[in-house]
mmCIF file of C-alpha atoms in Angstrom:
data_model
loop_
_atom_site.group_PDB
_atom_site.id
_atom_site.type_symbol
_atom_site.label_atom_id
_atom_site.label_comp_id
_atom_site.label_asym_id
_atom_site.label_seq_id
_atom_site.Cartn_x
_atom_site.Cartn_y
_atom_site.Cartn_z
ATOM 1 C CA UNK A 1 -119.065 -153.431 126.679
ATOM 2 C CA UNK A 2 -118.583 -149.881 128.101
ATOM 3 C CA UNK A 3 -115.144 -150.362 127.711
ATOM 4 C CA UNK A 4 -115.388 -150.934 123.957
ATOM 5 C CA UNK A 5 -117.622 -148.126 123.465
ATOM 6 C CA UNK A 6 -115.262 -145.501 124.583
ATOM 7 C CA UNK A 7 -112.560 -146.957 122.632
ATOM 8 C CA UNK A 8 -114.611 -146.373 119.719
ATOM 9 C CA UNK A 9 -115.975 -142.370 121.186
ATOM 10 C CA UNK A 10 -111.997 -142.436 120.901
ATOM 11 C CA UNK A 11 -111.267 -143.198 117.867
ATOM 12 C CA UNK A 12 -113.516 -141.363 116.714
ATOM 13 C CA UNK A 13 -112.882 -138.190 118.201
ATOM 14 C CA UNK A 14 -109.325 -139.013 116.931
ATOM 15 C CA UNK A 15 -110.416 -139.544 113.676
ATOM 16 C CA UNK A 16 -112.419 -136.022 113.510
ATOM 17 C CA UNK A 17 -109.710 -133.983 115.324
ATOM 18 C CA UNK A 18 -107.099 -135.556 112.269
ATOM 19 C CA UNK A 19 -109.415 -134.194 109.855
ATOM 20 C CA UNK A 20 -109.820 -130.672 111.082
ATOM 21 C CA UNK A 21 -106.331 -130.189 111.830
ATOM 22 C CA UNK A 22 -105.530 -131.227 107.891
ATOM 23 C CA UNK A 23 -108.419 -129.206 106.930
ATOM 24 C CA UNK A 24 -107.129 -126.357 108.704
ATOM 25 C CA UNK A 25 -103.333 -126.712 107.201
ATOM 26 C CA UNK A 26 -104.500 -126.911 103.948
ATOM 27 C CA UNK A 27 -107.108 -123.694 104.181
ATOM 28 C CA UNK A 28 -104.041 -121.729 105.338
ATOM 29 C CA UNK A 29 -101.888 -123.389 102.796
ATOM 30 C CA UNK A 30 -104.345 -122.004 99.976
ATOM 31 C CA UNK A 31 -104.312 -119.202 101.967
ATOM 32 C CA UNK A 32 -100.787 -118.663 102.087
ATOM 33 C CA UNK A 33 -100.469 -119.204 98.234
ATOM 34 C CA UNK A 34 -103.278 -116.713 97.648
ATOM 35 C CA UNK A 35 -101.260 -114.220 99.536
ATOM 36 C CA UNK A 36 -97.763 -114.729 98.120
ATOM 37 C CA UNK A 37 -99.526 -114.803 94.431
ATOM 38 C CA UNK A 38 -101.101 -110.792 95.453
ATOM 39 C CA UNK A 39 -97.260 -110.378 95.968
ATOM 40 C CA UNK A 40 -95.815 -111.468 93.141
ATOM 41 C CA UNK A 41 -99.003 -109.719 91.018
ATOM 42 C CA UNK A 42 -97.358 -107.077 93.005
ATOM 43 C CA UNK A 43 -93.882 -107.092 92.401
ATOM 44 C CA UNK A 44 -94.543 -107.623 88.711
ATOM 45 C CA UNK A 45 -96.534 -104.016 88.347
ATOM 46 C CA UNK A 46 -93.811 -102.303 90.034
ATOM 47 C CA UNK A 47 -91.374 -103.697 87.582
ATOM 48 C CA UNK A 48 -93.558 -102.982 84.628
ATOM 49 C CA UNK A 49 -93.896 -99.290 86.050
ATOM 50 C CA UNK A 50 -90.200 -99.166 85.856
ATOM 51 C CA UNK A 51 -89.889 -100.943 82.088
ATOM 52 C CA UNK A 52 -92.709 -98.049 81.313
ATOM 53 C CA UNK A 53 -90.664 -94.995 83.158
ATOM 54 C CA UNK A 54 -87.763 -96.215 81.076
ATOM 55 C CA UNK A 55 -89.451 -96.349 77.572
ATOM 56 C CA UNK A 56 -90.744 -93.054 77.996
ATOM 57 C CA UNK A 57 -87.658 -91.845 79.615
ATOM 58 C CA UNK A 58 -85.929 -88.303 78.152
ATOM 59 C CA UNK A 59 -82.970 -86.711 79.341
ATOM 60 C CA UNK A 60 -84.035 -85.218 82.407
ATOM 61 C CA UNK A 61 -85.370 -88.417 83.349
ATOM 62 C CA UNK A 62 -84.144 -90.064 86.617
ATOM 63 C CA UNK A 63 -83.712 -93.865 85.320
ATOM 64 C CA UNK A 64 -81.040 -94.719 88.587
ATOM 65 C CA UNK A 65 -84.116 -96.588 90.559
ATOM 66 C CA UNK A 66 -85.918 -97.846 87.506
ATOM 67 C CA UNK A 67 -82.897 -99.735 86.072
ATOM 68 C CA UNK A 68 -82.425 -101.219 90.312
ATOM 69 C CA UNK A 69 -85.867 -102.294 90.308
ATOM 70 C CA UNK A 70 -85.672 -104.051 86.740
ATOM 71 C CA UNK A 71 -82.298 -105.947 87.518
ATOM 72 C CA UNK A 72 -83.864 -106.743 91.404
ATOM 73 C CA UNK A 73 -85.962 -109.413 90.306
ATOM 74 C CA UNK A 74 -84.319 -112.453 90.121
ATOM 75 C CA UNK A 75 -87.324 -115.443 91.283
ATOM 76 C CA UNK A 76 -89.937 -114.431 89.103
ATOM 77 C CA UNK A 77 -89.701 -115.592 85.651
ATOM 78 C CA UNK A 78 -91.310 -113.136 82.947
ATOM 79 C CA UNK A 79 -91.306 -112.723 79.264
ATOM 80 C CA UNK A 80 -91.550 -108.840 77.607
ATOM 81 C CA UNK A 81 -93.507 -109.049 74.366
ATOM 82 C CA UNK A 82 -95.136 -106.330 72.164
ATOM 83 C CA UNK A 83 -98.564 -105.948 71.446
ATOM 84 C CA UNK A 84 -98.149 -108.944 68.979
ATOM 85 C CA UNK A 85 -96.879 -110.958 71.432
ATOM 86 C CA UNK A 86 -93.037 -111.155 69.616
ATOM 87 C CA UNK A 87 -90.711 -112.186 72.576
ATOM 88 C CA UNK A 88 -88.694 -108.693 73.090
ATOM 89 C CA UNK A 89 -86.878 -109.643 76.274
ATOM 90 C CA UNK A 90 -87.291 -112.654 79.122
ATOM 91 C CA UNK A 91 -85.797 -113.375 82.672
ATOM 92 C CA UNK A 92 -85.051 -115.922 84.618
ATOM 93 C CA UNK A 93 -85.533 -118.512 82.019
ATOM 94 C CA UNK A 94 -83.268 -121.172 81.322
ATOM 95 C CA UNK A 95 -80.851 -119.843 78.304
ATOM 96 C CA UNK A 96 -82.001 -123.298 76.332
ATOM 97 C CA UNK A 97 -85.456 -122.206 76.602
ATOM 98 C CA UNK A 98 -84.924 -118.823 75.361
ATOM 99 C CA UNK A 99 -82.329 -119.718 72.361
ATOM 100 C CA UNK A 100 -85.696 -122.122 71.301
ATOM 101 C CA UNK A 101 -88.746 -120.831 69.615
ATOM 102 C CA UNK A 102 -90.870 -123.366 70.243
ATOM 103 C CA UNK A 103 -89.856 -123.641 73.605
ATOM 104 C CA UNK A 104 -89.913 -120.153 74.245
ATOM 105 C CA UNK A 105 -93.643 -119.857 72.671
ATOM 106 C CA UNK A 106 -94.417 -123.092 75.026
ATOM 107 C CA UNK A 107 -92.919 -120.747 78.289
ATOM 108 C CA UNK A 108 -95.421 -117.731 76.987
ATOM 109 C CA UNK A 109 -98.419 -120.269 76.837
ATOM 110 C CA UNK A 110 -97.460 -121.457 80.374
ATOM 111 C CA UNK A 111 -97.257 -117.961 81.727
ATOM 112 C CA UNK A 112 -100.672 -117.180 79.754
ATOM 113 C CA UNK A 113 -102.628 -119.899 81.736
ATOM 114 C CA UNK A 114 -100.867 -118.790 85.390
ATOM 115 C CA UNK A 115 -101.646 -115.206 85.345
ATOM 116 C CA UNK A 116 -102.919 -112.040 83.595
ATOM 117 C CA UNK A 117 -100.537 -110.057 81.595
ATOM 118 C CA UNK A 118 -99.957 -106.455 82.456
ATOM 119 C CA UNK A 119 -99.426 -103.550 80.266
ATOM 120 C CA UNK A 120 -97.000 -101.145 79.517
ATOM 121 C CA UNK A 121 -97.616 -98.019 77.521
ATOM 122 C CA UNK A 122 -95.520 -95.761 75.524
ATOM 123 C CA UNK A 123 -95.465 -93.577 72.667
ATOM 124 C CA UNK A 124 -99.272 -92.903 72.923
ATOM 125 C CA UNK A 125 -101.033 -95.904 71.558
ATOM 126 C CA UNK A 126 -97.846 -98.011 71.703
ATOM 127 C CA UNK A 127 -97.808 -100.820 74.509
ATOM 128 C CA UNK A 128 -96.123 -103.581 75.604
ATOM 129 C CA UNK A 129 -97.084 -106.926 77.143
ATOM 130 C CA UNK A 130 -95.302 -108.491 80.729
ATOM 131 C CA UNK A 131 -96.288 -112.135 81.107
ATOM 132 C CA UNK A 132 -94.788 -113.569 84.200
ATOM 133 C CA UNK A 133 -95.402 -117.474 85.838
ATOM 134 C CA UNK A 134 -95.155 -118.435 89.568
ATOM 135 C CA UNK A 135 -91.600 -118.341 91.330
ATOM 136 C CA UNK A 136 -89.998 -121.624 92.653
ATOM 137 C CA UNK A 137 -91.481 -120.797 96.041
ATOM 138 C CA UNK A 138 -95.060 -120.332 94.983
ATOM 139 C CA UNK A 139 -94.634 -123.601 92.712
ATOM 140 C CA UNK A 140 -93.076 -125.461 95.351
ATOM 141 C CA UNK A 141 -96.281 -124.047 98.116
ATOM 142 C CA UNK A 142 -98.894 -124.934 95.151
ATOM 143 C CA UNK A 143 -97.763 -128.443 95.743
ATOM 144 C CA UNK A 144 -97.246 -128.873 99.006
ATOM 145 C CA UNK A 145 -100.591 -129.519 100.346
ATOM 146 C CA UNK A 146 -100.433 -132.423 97.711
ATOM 147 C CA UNK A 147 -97.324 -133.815 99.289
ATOM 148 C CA UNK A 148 -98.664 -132.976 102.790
ATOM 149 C CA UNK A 149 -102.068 -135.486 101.914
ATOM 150 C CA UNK A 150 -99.235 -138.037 100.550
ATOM 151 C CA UNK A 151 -97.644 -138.102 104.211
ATOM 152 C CA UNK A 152 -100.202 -138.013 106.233
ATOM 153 C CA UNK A 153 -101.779 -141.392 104.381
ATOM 154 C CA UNK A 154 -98.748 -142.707 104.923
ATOM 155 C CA UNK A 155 -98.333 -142.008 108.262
ATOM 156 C CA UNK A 156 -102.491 -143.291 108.863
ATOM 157 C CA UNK A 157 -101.861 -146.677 106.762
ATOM 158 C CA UNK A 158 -98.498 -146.842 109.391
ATOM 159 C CA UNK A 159 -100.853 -146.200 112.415
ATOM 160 C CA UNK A 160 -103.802 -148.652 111.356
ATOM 161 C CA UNK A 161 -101.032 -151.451 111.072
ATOM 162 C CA UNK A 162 -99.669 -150.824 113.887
ATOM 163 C CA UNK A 163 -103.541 -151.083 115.577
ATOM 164 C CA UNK A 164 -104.684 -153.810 113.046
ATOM 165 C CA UNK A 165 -101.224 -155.906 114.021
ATOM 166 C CA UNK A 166 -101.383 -154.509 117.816
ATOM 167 C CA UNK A 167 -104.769 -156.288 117.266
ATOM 168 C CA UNK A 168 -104.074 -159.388 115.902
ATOM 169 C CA UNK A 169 -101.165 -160.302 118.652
ATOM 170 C CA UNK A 170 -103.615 -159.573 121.321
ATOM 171 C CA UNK A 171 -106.228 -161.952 119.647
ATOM 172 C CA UNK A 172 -103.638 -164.877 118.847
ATOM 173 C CA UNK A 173 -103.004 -164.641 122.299
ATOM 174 C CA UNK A 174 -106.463 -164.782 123.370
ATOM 175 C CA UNK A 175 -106.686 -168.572 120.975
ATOM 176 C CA UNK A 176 -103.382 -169.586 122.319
ATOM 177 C CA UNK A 177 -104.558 -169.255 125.743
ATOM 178 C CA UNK A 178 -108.164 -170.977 124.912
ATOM 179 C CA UNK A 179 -106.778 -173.506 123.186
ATOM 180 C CA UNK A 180 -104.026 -174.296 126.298
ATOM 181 C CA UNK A 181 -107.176 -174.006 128.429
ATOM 182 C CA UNK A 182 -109.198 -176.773 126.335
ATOM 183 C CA UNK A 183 -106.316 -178.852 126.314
ATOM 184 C CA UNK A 184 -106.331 -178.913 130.121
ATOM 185 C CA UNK A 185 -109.677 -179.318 130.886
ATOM 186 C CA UNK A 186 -109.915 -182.592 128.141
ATOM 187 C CA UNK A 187 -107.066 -184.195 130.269
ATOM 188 C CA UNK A 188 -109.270 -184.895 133.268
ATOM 189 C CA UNK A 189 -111.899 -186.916 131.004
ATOM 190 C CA UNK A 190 -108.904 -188.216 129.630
ATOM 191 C CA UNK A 191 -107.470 -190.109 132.391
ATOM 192 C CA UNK A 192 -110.813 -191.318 133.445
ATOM 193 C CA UNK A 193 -111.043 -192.962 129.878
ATOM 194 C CA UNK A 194 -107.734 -194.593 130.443
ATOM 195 C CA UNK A 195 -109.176 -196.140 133.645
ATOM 196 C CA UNK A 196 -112.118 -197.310 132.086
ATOM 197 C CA UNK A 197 -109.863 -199.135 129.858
ATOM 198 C CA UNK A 198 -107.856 -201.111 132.368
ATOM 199 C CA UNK A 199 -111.137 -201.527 133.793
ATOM 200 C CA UNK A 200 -112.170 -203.222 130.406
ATOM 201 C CA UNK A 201 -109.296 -204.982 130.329
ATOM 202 C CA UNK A 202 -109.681 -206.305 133.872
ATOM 203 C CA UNK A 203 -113.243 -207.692 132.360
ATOM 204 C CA UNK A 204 -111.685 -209.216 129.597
ATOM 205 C CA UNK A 205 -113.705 -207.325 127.175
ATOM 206 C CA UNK A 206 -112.544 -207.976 123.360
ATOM 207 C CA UNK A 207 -109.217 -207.433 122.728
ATOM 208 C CA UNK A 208 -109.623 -206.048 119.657
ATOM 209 C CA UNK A 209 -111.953 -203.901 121.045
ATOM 210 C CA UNK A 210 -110.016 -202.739 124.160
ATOM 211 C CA UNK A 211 -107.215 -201.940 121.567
ATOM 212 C CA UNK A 212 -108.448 -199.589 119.069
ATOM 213 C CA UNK A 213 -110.385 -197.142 121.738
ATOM 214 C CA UNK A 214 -107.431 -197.352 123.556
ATOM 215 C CA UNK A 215 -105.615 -195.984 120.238
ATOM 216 C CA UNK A 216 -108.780 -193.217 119.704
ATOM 217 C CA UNK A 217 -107.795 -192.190 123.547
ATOM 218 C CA UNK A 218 -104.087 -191.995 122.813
ATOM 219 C CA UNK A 219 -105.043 -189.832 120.174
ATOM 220 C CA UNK A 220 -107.271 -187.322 121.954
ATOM 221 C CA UNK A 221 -104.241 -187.297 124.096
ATOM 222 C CA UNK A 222 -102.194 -186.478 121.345
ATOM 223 C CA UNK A 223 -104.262 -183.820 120.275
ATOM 224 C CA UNK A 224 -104.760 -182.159 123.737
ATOM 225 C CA UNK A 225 -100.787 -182.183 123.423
ATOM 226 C CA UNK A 226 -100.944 -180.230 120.489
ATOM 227 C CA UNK A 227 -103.453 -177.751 121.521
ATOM 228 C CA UNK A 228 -100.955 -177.170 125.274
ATOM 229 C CA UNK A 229 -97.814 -176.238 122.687
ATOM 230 C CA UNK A 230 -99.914 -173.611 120.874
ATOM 231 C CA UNK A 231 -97.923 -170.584 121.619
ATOM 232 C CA UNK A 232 -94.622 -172.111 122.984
ATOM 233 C CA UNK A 233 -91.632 -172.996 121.711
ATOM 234 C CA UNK A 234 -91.561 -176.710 120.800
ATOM 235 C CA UNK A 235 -88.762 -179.244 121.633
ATOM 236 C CA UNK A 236 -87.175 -180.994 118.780
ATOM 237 C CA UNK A 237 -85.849 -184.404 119.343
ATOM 238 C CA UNK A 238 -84.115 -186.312 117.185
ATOM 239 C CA UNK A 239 -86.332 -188.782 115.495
ATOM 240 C CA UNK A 240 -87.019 -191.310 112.142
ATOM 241 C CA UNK A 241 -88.680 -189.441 109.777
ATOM 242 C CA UNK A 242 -90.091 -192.879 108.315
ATOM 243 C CA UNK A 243 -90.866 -194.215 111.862
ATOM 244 C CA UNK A 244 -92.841 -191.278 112.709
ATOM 245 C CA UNK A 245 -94.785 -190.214 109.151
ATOM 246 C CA UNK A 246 -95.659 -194.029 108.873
ATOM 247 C CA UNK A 247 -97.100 -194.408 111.857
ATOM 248 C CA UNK A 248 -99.206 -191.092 111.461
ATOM 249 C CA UNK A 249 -100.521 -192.335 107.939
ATOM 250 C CA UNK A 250 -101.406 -196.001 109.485
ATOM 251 C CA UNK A 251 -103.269 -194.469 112.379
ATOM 252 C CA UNK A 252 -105.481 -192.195 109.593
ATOM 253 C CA UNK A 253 -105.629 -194.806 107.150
ATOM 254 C CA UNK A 254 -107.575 -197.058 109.581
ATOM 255 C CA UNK A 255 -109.848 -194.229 110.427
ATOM 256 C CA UNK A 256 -110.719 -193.180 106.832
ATOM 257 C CA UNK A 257 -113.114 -194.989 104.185
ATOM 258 C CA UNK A 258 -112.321 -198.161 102.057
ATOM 259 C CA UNK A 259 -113.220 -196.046 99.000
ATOM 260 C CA UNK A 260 -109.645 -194.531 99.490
ATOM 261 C CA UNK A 261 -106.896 -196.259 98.049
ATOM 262 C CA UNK A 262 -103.717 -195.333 100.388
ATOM 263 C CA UNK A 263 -100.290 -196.393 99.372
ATOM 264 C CA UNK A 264 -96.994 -195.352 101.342
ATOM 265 C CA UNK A 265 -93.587 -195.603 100.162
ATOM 266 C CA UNK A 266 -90.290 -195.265 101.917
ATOM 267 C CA UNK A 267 -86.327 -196.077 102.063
ATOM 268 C CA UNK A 268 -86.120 -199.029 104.162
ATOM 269 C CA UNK A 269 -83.292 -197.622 105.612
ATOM 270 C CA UNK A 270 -83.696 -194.845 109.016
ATOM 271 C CA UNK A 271 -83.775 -191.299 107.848
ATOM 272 C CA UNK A 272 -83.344 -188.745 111.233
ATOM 273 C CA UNK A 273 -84.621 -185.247 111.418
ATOM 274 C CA UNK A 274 -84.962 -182.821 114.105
ATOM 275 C CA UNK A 275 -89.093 -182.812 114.638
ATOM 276 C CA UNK A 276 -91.239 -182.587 117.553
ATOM 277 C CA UNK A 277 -93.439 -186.063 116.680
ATOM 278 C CA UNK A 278 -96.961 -184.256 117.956
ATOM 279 C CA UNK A 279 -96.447 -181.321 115.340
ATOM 280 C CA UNK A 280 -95.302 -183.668 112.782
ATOM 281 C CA UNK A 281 -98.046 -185.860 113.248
ATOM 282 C CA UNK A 282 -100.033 -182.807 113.262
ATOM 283 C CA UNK A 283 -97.932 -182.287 109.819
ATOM 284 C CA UNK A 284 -99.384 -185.106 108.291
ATOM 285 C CA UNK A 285 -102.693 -185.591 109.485
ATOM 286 C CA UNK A 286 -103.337 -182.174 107.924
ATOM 287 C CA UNK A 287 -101.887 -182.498 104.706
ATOM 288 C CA UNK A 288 -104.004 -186.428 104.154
ATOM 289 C CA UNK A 289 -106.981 -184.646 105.460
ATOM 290 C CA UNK A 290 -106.716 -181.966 102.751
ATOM 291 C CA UNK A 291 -105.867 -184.431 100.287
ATOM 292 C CA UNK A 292 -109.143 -186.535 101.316
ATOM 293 C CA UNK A 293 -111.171 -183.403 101.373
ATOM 294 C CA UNK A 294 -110.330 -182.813 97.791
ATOM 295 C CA UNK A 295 -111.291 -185.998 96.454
ATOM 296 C CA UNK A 296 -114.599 -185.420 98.257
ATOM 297 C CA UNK A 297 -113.965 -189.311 100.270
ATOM 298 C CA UNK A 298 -113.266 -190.931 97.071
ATOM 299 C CA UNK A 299 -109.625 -191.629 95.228
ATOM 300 C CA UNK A 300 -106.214 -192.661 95.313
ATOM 301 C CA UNK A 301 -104.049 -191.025 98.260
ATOM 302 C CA UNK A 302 -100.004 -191.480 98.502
ATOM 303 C CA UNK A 303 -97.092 -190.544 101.017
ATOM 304 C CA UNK A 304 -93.637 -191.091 99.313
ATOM 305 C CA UNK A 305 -90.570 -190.371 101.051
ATOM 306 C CA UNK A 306 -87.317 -189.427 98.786
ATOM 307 C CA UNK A 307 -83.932 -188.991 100.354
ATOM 308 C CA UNK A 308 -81.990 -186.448 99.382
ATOM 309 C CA UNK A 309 -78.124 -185.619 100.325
ATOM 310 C CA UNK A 310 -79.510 -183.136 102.412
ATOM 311 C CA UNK A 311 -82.867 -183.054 102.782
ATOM 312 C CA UNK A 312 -86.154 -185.475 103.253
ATOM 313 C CA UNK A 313 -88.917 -184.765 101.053
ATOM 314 C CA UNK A 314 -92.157 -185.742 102.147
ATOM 315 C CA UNK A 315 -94.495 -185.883 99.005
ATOM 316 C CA UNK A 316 -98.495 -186.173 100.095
ATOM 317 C CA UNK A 317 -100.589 -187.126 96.081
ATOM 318 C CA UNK A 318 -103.951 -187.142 95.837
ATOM 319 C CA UNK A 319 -106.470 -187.686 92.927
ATOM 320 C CA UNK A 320 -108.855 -184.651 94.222
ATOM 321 C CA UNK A 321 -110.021 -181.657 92.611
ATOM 322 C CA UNK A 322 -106.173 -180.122 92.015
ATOM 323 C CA UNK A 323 -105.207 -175.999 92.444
ATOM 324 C CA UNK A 324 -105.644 -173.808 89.557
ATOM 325 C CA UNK A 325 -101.667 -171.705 89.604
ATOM 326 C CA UNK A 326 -102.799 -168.878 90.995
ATOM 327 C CA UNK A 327 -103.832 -170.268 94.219
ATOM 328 C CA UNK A 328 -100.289 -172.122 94.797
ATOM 329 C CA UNK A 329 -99.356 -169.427 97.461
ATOM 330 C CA UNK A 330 -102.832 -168.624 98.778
ATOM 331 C CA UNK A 331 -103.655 -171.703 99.980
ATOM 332 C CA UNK A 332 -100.969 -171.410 102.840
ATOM 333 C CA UNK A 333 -103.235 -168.304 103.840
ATOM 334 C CA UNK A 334 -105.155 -168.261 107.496
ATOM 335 C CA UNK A 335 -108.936 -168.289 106.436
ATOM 336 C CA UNK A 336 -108.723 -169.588 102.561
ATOM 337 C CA UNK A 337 -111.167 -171.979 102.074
ATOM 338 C CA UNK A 338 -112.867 -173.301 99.103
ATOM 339 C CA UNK A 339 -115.349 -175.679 101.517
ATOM 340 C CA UNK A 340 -118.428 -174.543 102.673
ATOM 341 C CA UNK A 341 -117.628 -175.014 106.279
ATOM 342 C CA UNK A 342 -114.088 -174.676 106.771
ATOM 343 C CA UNK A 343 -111.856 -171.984 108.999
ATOM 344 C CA UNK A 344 -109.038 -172.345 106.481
ATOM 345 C CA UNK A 345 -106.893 -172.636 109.184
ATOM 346 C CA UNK A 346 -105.245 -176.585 108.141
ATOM 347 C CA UNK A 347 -102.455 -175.265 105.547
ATOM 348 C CA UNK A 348 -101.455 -172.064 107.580
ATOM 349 C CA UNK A 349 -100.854 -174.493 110.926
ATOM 350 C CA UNK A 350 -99.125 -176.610 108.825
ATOM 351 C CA UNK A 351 -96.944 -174.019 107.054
ATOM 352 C CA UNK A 352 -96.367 -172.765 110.391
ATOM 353 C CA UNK A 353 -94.833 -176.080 112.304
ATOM 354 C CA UNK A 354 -93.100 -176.993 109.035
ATOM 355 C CA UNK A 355 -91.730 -173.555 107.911
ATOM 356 C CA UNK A 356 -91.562 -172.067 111.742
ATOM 357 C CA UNK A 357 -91.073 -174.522 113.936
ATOM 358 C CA UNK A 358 -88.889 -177.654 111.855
ATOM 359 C CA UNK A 359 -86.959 -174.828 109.745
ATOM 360 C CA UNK A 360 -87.927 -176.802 106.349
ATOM 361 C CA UNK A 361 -89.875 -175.784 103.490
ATOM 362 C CA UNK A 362 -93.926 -176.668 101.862
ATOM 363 C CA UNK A 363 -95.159 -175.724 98.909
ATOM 364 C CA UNK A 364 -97.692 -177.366 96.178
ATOM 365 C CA UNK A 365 -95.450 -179.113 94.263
ATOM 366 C CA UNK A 366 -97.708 -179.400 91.413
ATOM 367 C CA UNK A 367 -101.433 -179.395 90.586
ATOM 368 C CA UNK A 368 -103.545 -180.141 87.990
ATOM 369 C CA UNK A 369 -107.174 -178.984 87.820
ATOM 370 C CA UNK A 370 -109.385 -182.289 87.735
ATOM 371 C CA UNK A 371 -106.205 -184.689 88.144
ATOM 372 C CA UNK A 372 -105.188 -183.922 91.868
ATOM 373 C CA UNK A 373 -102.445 -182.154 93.973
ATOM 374 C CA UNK A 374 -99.171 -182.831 94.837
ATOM 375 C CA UNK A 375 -97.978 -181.375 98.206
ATOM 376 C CA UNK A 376 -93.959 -181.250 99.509
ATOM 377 C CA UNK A 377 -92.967 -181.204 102.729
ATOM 378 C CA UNK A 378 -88.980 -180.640 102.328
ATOM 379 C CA UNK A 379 -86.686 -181.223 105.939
ATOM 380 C CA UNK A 380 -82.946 -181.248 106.676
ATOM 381 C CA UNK A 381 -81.242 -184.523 107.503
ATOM 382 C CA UNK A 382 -79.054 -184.601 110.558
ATOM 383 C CA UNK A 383 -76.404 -187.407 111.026
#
């Protein structure tokens, strides 16, 4: 508990120190531009003191430095208009610009809005008008705290994947390693089960009996398999497809309610894929108990088997509810759930062993709202 409250003091001091630090980069960003703008403001009054000396200018007048200070600008644009505000002269503006009126009548608008004109008197009541706009390097500061914002929320989104992922390993772990942990401890009532059962046998309790808990107790067996491979790498073994998904759909079929009507049809002929049998069992269990959740206990439920030159195709139908279009892809998702009480968790396992684990493909093949859902399990064939 302490532990997890300093982590989050942490963070949060982390969080706060971020946001001074960019709060303090932008102030002297803005203060920057404020500075370089006096500058400019500046520069520009010098030049229109030497546009002024050289109106007024006679022939004793010294016009040497004037003309150096006019032809010294070369960032700044500007635009020289009389008191009328006709265009008389412009610099560094692009020659297109100037050569259009409208253009050029745009430019003086710009420079208008960006700062005060200054002006330049001559011939007693006579004046002139300098408009000027920001240099590239004032433009190019205005919008860098703009960009600056841009990379550091990249660079935060970056960092809370990395925790939020950084996260999520550390809790898979955490269910891998209950899960491997519940899978041992069920073994021990496990084999005392088994005993009972040769025990039952030795009494010569019903056969029938004797024979379908001993199936439920190969099957919690089969499950505390399952839940032991969570995390590893599975072995593939080289198996009948039809074997193995028939005998996964008899075992269910037995163990669901008459108001189902299952059917199952297959080649006759062997079909071999590369599978572990728990997670394919695991495959199909999922897929009919999706299928039966969606007809709410009540419909018609199908496995057909198609072979392909190169692949199986594993087709699970069922007269449920169907998937509007838009789900088709979400379904597969860890936690969507349209039940009440449901992790969401069946579809993403089995995406997972198929997609992951078996290299093949699922998908809804097709869905009807109302009419039911067609799911497709597609595996490569080996010889």
């Amino acid at each position: 508990m302490q532990f997890s409250e300093k982590r989050n003091l942490t963070r949060w001091i982390i969080i706060i120190a971020s946001f001074i630090i960019v709060t303090l980069i932008l102030w002297n960003t803005y203060i920057f531009f404020q500075i370089f703008k006096k500058e400019e403001r500046l520069k520009m009054q010098v030049w229109a003191e030497a546009q002024q000396t050289l109106l007024n200018a006679n022939e004793f007048t010294e016009v040497e430095l004037p003309l150096k200070i006019l032809n010294y600008n070369s960032t700044i644009p500007l635009i020289l208009t009389n008191s009328k505000d006709s265009i008389l002269d412009s610099r560094n503006i692009d020659s297109l610009v100037v050569q259009d009126v409208a253009q050029s009548k745009k430019m003086l608008n710009q420079f208008k809005s960006e700062n005060e004109p200054i002006k330049i008197s001559f011939d007693s009541n006579k004046y002139n008008l300098l408009y000027y706009g920001n240099s590239e390097l004032l433009n190019n500061l205005k919008y860098y705290p703009i960009a600056f914002s841009l990379i550091l929320l990249l660079f935060g989104l970056l960092v809370y994947n990395f925790y939020r992922a950084n996260r999520m390993a550390t809790q898979n772990k955490l269910w891998a390693g209950m899960a491997k942990e519940t899978a041992h401890q069920i073994g021990t009532p496990l084999s005392s089960l088994l005993g009972w059962i040769e025990i039952m046998k030795a009494d010569n309790v019903d056969e029938t009996t004797v024979t379908e808990v001993e199936k439920d107790v190969v099957r919690l067996q089969t499950i505390a398999d399952r839940f032991s491979k969570i995390g590893s790498e599975p072995a593939l073994e080289k198996r009948n497809i039809v074997n193995d998904t028939e005998q996964s759909f008899d075992y269910l079929k037995s163990r669901f309610s008459k108001q189902i009507d299952f059917s199952f049809k297959a080649p006759s002929h062997e079909i071999f894929v590369n599978i572990n049998p728990i997670l394919h069992s695991w495959t199909i269990e999922n897929l009919v108990k999706n299928a039966i959740d969606a007809m709410k206990g009540r419909g018609k439920l199908s496995i057909e088997i198609e072979d392909d030159p190169k692949y199986v195709k594993i087709k699970v139908k069922d007269s449920g509810k169907g998937i509007p279009k838009n789900q088709f892809k979400r379904v597969f998702e860890p936690g969507f759930t349209t039940k009440k009480r449901g992790w969401g968790l069946g579809l993403s396992l089995t995406k997972r062993i198929v997609e992951e684990y078996h290299a093949g493909k699922i998908k809804v093949f097709s869905s009807e709202v109302g009419k039911g859902t067609c799911m497709l399990v597609s595996l490569k064939k080996i010889d």
